[in-house]
XYZ file of N, CA and C in Angstrom:
600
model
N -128.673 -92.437 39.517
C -127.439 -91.638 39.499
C -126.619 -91.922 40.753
N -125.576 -92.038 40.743
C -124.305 -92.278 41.710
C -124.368 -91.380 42.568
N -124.974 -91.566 44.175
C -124.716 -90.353 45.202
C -123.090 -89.255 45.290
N -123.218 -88.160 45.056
C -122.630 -86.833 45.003
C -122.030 -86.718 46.452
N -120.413 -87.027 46.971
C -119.521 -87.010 48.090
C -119.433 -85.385 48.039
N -119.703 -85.265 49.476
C -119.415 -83.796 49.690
C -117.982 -84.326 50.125
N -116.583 -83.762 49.091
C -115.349 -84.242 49.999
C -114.758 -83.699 51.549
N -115.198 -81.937 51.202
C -114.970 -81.379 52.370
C -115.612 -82.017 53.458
N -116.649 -82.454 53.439
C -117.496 -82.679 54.436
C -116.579 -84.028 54.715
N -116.696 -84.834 53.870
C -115.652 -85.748 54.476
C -115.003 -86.138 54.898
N -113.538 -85.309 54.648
C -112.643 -85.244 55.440
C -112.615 -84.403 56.620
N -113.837 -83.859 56.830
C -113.851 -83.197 58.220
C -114.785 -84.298 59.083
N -115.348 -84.943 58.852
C -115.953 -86.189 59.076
C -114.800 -87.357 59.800
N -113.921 -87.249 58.433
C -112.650 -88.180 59.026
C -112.150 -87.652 60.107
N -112.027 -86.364 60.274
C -110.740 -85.668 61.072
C -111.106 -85.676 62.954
N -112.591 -86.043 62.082
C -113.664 -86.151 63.650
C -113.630 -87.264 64.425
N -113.385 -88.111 63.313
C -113.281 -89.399 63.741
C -111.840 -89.797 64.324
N -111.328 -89.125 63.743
C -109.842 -89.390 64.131
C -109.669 -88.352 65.734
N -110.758 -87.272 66.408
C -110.278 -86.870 67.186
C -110.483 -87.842 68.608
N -112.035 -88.364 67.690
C -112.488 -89.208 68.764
C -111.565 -90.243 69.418
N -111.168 -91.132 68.389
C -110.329 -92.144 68.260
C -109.314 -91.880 69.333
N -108.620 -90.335 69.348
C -106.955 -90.333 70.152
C -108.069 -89.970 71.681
N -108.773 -89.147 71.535
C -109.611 -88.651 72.826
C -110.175 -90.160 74.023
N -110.328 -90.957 73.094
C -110.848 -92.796 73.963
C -109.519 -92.863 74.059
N -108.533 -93.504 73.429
C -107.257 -93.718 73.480
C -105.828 -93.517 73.601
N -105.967 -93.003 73.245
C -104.178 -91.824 72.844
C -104.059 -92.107 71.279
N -103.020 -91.475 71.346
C -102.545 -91.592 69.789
C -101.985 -92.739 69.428
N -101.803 -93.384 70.304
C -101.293 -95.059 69.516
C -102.441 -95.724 68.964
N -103.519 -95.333 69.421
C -104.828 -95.893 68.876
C -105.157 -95.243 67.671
N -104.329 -94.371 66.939
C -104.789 -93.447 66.232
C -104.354 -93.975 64.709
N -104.737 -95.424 64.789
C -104.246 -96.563 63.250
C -105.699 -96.181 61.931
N -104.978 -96.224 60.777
C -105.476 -95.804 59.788
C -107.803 -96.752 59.629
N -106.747 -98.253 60.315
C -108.056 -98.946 60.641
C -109.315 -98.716 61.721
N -108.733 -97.863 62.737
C -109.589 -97.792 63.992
C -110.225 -96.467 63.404
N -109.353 -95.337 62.799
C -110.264 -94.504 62.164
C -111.196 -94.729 61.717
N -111.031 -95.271 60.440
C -112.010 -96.005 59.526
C -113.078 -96.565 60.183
N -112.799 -97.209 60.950
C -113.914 -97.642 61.739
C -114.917 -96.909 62.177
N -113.872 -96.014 63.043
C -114.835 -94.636 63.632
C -115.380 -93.782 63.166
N -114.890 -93.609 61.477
C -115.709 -92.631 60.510
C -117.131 -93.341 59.983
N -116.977 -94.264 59.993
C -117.598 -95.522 59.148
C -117.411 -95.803 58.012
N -116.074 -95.407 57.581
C -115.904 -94.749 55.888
C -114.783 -96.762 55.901
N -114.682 -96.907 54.929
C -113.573 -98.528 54.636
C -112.205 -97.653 54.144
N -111.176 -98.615 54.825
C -110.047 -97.898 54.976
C -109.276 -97.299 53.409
N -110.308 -98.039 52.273
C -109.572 -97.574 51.292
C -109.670 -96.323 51.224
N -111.321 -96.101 51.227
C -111.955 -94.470 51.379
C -110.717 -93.125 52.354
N -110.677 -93.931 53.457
C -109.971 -93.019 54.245
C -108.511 -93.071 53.393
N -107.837 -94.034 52.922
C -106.496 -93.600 52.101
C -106.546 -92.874 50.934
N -107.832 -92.518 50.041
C -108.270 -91.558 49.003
C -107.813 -90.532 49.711
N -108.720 -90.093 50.736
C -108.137 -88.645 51.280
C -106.651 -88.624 52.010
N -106.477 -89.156 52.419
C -104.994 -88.918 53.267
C -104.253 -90.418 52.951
N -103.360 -89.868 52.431
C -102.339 -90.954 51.664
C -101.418 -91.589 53.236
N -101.479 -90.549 53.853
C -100.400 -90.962 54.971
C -101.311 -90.296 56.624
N -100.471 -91.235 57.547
C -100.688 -91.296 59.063
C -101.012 -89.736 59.321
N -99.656 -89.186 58.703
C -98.677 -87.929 59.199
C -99.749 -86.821 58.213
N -100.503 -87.054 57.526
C -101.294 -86.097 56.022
C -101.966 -85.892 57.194
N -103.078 -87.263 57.777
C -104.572 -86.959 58.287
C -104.289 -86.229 59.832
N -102.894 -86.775 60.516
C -103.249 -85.595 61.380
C -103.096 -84.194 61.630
N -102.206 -84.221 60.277
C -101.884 -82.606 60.168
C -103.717 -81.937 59.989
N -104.230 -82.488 59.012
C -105.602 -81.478 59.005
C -106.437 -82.034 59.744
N -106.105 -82.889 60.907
C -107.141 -83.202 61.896
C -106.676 -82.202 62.467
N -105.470 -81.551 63.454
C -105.157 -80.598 64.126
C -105.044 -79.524 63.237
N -105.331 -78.924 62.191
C -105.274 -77.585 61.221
C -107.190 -77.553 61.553
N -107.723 -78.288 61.814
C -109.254 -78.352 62.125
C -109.273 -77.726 63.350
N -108.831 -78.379 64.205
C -108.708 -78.062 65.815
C -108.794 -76.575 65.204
N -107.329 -76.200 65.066
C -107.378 -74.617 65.332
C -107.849 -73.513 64.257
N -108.712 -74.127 63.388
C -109.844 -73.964 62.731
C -111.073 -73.179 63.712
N -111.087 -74.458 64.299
C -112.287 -73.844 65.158
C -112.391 -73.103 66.123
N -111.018 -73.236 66.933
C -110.998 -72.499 67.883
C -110.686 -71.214 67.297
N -110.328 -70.465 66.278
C -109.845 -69.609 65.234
C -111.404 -68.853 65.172
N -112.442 -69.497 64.712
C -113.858 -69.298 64.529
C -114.448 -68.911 65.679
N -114.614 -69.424 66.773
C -115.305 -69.515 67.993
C -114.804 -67.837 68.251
N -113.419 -67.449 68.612
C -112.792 -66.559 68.662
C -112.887 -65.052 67.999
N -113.333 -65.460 66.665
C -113.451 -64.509 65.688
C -115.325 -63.828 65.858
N -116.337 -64.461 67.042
C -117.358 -64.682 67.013
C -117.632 -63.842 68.234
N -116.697 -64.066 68.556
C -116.779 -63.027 70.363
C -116.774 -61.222 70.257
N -118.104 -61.198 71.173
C -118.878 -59.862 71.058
C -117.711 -58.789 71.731
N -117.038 -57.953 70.650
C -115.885 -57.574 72.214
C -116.313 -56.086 72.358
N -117.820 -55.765 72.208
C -118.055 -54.789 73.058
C -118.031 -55.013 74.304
N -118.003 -55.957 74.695
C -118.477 -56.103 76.095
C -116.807 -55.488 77.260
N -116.924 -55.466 78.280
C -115.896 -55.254 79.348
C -114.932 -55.917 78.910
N -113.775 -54.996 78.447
C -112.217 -55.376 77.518
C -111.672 -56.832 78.813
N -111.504 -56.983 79.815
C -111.146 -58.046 80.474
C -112.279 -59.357 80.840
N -113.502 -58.750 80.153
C -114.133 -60.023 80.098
C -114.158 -60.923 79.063
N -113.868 -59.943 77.914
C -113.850 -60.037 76.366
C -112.486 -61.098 76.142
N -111.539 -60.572 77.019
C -109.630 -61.689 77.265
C -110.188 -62.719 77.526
N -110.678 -62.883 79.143
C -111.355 -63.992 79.613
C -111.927 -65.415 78.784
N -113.147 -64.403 77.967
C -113.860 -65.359 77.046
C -112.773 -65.842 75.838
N -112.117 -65.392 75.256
C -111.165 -65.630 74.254
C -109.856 -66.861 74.710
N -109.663 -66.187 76.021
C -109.067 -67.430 76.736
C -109.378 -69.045 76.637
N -111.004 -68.588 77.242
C -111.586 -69.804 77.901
C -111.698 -70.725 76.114
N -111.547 -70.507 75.164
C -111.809 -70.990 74.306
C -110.453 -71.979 73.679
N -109.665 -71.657 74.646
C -108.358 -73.038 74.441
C -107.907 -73.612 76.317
N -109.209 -73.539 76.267
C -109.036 -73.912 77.947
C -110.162 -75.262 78.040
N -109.538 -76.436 78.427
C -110.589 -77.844 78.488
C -111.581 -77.342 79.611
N -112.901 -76.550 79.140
C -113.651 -76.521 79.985
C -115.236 -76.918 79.535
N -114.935 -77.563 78.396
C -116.508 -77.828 77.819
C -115.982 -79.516 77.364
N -116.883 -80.529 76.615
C -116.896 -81.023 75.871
C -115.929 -81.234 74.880
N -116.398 -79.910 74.267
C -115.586 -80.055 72.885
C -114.045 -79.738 73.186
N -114.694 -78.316 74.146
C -112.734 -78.014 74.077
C -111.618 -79.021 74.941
N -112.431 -79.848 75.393
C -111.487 -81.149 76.071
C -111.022 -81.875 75.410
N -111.640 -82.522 74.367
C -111.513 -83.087 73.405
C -110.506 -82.513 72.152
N -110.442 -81.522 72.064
C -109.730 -80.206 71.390
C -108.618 -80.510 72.253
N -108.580 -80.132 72.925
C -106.869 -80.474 74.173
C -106.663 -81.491 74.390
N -106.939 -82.895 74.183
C -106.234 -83.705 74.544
C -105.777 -84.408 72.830
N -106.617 -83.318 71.775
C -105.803 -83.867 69.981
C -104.703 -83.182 70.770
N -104.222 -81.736 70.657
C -103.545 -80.797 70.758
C -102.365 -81.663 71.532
N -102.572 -81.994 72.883
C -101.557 -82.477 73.543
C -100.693 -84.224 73.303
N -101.490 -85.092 72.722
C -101.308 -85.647 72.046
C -100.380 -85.806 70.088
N -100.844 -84.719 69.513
C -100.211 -84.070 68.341
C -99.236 -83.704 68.665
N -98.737 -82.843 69.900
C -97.610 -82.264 70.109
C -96.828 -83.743 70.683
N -97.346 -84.488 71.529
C -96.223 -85.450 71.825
C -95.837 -86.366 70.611
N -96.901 -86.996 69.854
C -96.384 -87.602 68.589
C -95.304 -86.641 67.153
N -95.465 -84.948 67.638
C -94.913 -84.459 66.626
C -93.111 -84.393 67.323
N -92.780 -84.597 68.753
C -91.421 -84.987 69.106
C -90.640 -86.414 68.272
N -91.422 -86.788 67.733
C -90.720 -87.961 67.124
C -90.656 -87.949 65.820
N -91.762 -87.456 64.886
C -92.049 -87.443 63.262
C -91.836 -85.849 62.958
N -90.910 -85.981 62.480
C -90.021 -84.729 61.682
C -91.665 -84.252 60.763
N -92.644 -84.838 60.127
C -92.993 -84.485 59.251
C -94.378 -83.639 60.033
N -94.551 -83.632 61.081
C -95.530 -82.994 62.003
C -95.135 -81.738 62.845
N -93.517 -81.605 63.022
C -93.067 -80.251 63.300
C -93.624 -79.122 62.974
N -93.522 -78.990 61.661
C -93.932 -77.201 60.986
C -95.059 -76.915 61.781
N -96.167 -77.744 61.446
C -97.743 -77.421 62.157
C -97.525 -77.326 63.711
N -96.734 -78.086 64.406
C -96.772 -77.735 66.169
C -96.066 -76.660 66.193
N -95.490 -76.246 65.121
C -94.543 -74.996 65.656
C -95.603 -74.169 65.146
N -96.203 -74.245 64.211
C -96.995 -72.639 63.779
C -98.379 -72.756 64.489
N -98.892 -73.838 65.159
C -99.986 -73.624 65.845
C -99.786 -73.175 66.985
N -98.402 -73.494 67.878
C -97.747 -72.688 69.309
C -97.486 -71.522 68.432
N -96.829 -70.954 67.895
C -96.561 -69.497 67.792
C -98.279 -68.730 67.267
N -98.827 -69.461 66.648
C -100.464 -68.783 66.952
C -101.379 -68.302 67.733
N -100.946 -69.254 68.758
C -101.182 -69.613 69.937
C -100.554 -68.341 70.854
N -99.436 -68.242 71.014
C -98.732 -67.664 71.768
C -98.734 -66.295 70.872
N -99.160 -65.849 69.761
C -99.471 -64.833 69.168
C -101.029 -63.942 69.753
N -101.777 -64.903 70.083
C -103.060 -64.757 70.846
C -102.522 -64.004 71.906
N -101.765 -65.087 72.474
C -101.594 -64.091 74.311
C -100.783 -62.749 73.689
N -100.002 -62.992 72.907
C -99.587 -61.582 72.875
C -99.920 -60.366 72.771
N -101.107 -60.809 72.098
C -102.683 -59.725 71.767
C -102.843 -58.950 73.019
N -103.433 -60.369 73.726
C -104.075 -59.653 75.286
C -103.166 -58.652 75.902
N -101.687 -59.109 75.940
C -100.684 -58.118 76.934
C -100.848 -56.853 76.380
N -100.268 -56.644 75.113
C -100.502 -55.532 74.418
C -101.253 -54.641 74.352
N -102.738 -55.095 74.171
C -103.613 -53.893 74.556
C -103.841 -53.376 75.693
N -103.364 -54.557 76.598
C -103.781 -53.672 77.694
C -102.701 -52.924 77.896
N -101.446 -52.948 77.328
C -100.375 -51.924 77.405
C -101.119 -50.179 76.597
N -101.843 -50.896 75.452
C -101.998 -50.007 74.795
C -102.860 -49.056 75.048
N -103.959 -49.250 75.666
C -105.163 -49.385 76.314
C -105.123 -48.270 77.630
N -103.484 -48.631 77.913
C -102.990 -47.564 79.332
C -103.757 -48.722 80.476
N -104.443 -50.072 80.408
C -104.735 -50.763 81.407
C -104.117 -51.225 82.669
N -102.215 -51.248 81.703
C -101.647 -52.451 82.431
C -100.722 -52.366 83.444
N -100.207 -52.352 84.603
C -99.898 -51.833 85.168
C -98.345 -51.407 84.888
N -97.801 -50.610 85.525
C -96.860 -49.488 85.072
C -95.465 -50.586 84.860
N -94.259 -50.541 83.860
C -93.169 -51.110 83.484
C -93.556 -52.705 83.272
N -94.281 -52.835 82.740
C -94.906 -54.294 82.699
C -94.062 -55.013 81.429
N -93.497 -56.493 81.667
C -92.079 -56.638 80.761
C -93.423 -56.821 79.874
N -93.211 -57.075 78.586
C -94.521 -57.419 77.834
C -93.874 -59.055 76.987
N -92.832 -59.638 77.365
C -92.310 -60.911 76.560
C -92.366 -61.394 77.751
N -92.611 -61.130 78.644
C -91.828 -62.020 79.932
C -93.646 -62.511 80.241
N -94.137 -61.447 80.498
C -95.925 -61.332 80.663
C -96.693 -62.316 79.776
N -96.105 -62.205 78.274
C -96.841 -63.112 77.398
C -96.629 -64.190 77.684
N -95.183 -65.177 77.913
C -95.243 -66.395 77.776
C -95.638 -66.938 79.634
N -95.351 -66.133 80.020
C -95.993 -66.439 81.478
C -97.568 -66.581 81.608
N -98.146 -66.124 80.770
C -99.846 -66.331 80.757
C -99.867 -67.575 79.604
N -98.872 -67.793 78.781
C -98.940 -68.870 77.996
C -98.915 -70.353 78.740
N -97.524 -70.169 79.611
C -97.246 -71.272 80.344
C -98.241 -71.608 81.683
N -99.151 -70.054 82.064
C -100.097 -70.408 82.863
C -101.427 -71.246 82.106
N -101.947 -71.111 81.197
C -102.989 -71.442 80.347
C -102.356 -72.780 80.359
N -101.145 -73.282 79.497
C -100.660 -74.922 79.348
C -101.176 -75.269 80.674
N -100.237 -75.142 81.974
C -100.265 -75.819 82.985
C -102.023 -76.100 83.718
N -103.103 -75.237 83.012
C -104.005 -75.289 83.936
C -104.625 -75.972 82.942
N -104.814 -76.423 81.876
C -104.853 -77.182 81.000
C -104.973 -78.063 80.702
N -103.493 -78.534 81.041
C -103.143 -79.824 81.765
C -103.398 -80.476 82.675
N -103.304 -79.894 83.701
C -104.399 -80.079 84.856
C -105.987 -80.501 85.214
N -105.976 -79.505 84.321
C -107.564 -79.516 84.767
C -108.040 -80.756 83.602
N -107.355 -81.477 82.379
C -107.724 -82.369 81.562
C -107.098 -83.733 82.739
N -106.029 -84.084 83.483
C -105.176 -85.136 83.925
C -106.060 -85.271 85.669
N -106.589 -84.070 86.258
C -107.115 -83.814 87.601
C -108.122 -82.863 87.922
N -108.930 -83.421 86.850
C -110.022 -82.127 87.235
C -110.696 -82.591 88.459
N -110.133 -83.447 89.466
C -110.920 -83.678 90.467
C -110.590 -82.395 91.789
N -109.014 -82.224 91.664
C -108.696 -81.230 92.524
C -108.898 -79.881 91.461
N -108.781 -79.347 90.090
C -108.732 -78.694 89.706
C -110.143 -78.275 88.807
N -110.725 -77.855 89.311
C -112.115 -78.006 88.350
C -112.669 -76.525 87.457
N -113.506 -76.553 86.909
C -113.643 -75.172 86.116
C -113.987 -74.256 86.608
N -114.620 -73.920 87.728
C -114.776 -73.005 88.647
C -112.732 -72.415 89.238
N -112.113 -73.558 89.753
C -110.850 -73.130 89.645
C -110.510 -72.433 89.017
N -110.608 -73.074 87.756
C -109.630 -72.788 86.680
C -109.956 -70.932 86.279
N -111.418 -70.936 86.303
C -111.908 -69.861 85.766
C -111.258 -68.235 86.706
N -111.688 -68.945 88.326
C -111.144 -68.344 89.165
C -109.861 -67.895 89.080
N -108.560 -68.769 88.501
C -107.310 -68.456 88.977
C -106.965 -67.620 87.692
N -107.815 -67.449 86.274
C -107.236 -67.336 85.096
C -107.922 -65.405 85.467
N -108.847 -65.097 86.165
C -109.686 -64.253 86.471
C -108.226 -63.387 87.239
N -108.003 -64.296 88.419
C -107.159 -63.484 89.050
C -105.567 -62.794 88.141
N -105.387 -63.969 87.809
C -104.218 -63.760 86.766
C -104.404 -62.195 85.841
N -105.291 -61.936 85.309
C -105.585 -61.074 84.449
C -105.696 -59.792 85.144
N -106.399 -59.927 86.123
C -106.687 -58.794 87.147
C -105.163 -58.030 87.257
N -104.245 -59.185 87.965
C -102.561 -58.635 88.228
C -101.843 -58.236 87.236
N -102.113 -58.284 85.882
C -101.634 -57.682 85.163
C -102.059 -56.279 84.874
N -103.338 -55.121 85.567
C -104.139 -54.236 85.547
C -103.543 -53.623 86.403
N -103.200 -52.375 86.031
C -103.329 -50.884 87.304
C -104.684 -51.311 88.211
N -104.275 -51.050 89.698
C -105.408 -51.321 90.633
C -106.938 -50.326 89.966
N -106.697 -49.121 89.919
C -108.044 -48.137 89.403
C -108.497 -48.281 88.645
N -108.213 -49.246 87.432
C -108.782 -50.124 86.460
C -109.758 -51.102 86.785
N -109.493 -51.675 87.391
C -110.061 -53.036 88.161
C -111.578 -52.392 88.905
């Protein structure tokens, strides 16, 4: 009998392969053939599932934030409400393996989606997801009575947004001056200043 393709499994197989691929290279390396290669699948296989360039990286990055979506949804939040931010944070922050690898599809996707009209929608709804997250955090602690008194709450969100990018960035381009102990440190302090002192 003819071995039984798990497809899902497949194309998450591909999508793996394809993260690897931009993660060694950039995204110019990110050709329908070098995939293939890297899946071990023959490039016809890989054009069964994704007809186009622009198909496979949309659900290579709809994977990304798949997982980080999961990881997130997994977090114990009995624990201390600002440790509970912290950890939720650290989960789109390049501080492991995976999530490095996770940030440099992400930052990569977003620079190839400035040029291909057909990769827009997804960078825009994975940043407003994204930036829907931080909005979480400000909020409760507004709600919560945590946060400290007249706190703008739009100005707060994208300012912890644009802090998370920049350390991000950083810490993926220079983790020699910026390392995870930093990072952890400055994202720690950050959170703290958004708290009434008697909270803390």
């Amino acid at each position: 009998m003819p071995k039984k393709v798990d497809h899902v499994k497949q194309r998450e197989k591909i999508a793996v392969a394809t993260w690897n691929v931009i993660a060694k290279g950039g995204m110019e390396k990110a050709t329908v053939r070098n995939i293939a290669r890297e899946a071990g699948v023959s490039v016809g296989s890989l054009r069964h599932y994704f007809s186009t360039q622009a198909e496979l990286l949309s659900f290579a990055m709809k994977l990304v934030s798949e997982r980080v979506s999961q990881r997130i949804n997994e977090i114990d939040f009995s624990m201390p409400l600002l440790d509970a931010m912290k950890r939720m944070i650290r989960e789109v922050l390049p501080l492991e393996d995976d999530t490095k690898k996770e940030m440099e599809v992400w930052f990569a996707f977003t620079q190839k989606a400035l040029s291909e009209p057909e990769l827009q929608p997804l960078s825009k709804e994975v940043y407003l997801k994204m930036r829907y997250g931080f909005e979480q955090v400000i909020k409760t602690l507004v709600k919560l009575d945590l946060a400290r008194p007249n706190i703008n709450v739009e100005l707060e969100v994208d300012r912890l947004y644009a802090l998370i990018d920049g350390l991000a960035i950083h810490g993926l381009m220079h983790p020699e001056y910026l390392s995870n102990e930093m990072i952890e440190s400055i994202l720690d302090s950050h959170l703290k200043s958004l708290c009434k002192q008697e909270v803390l």
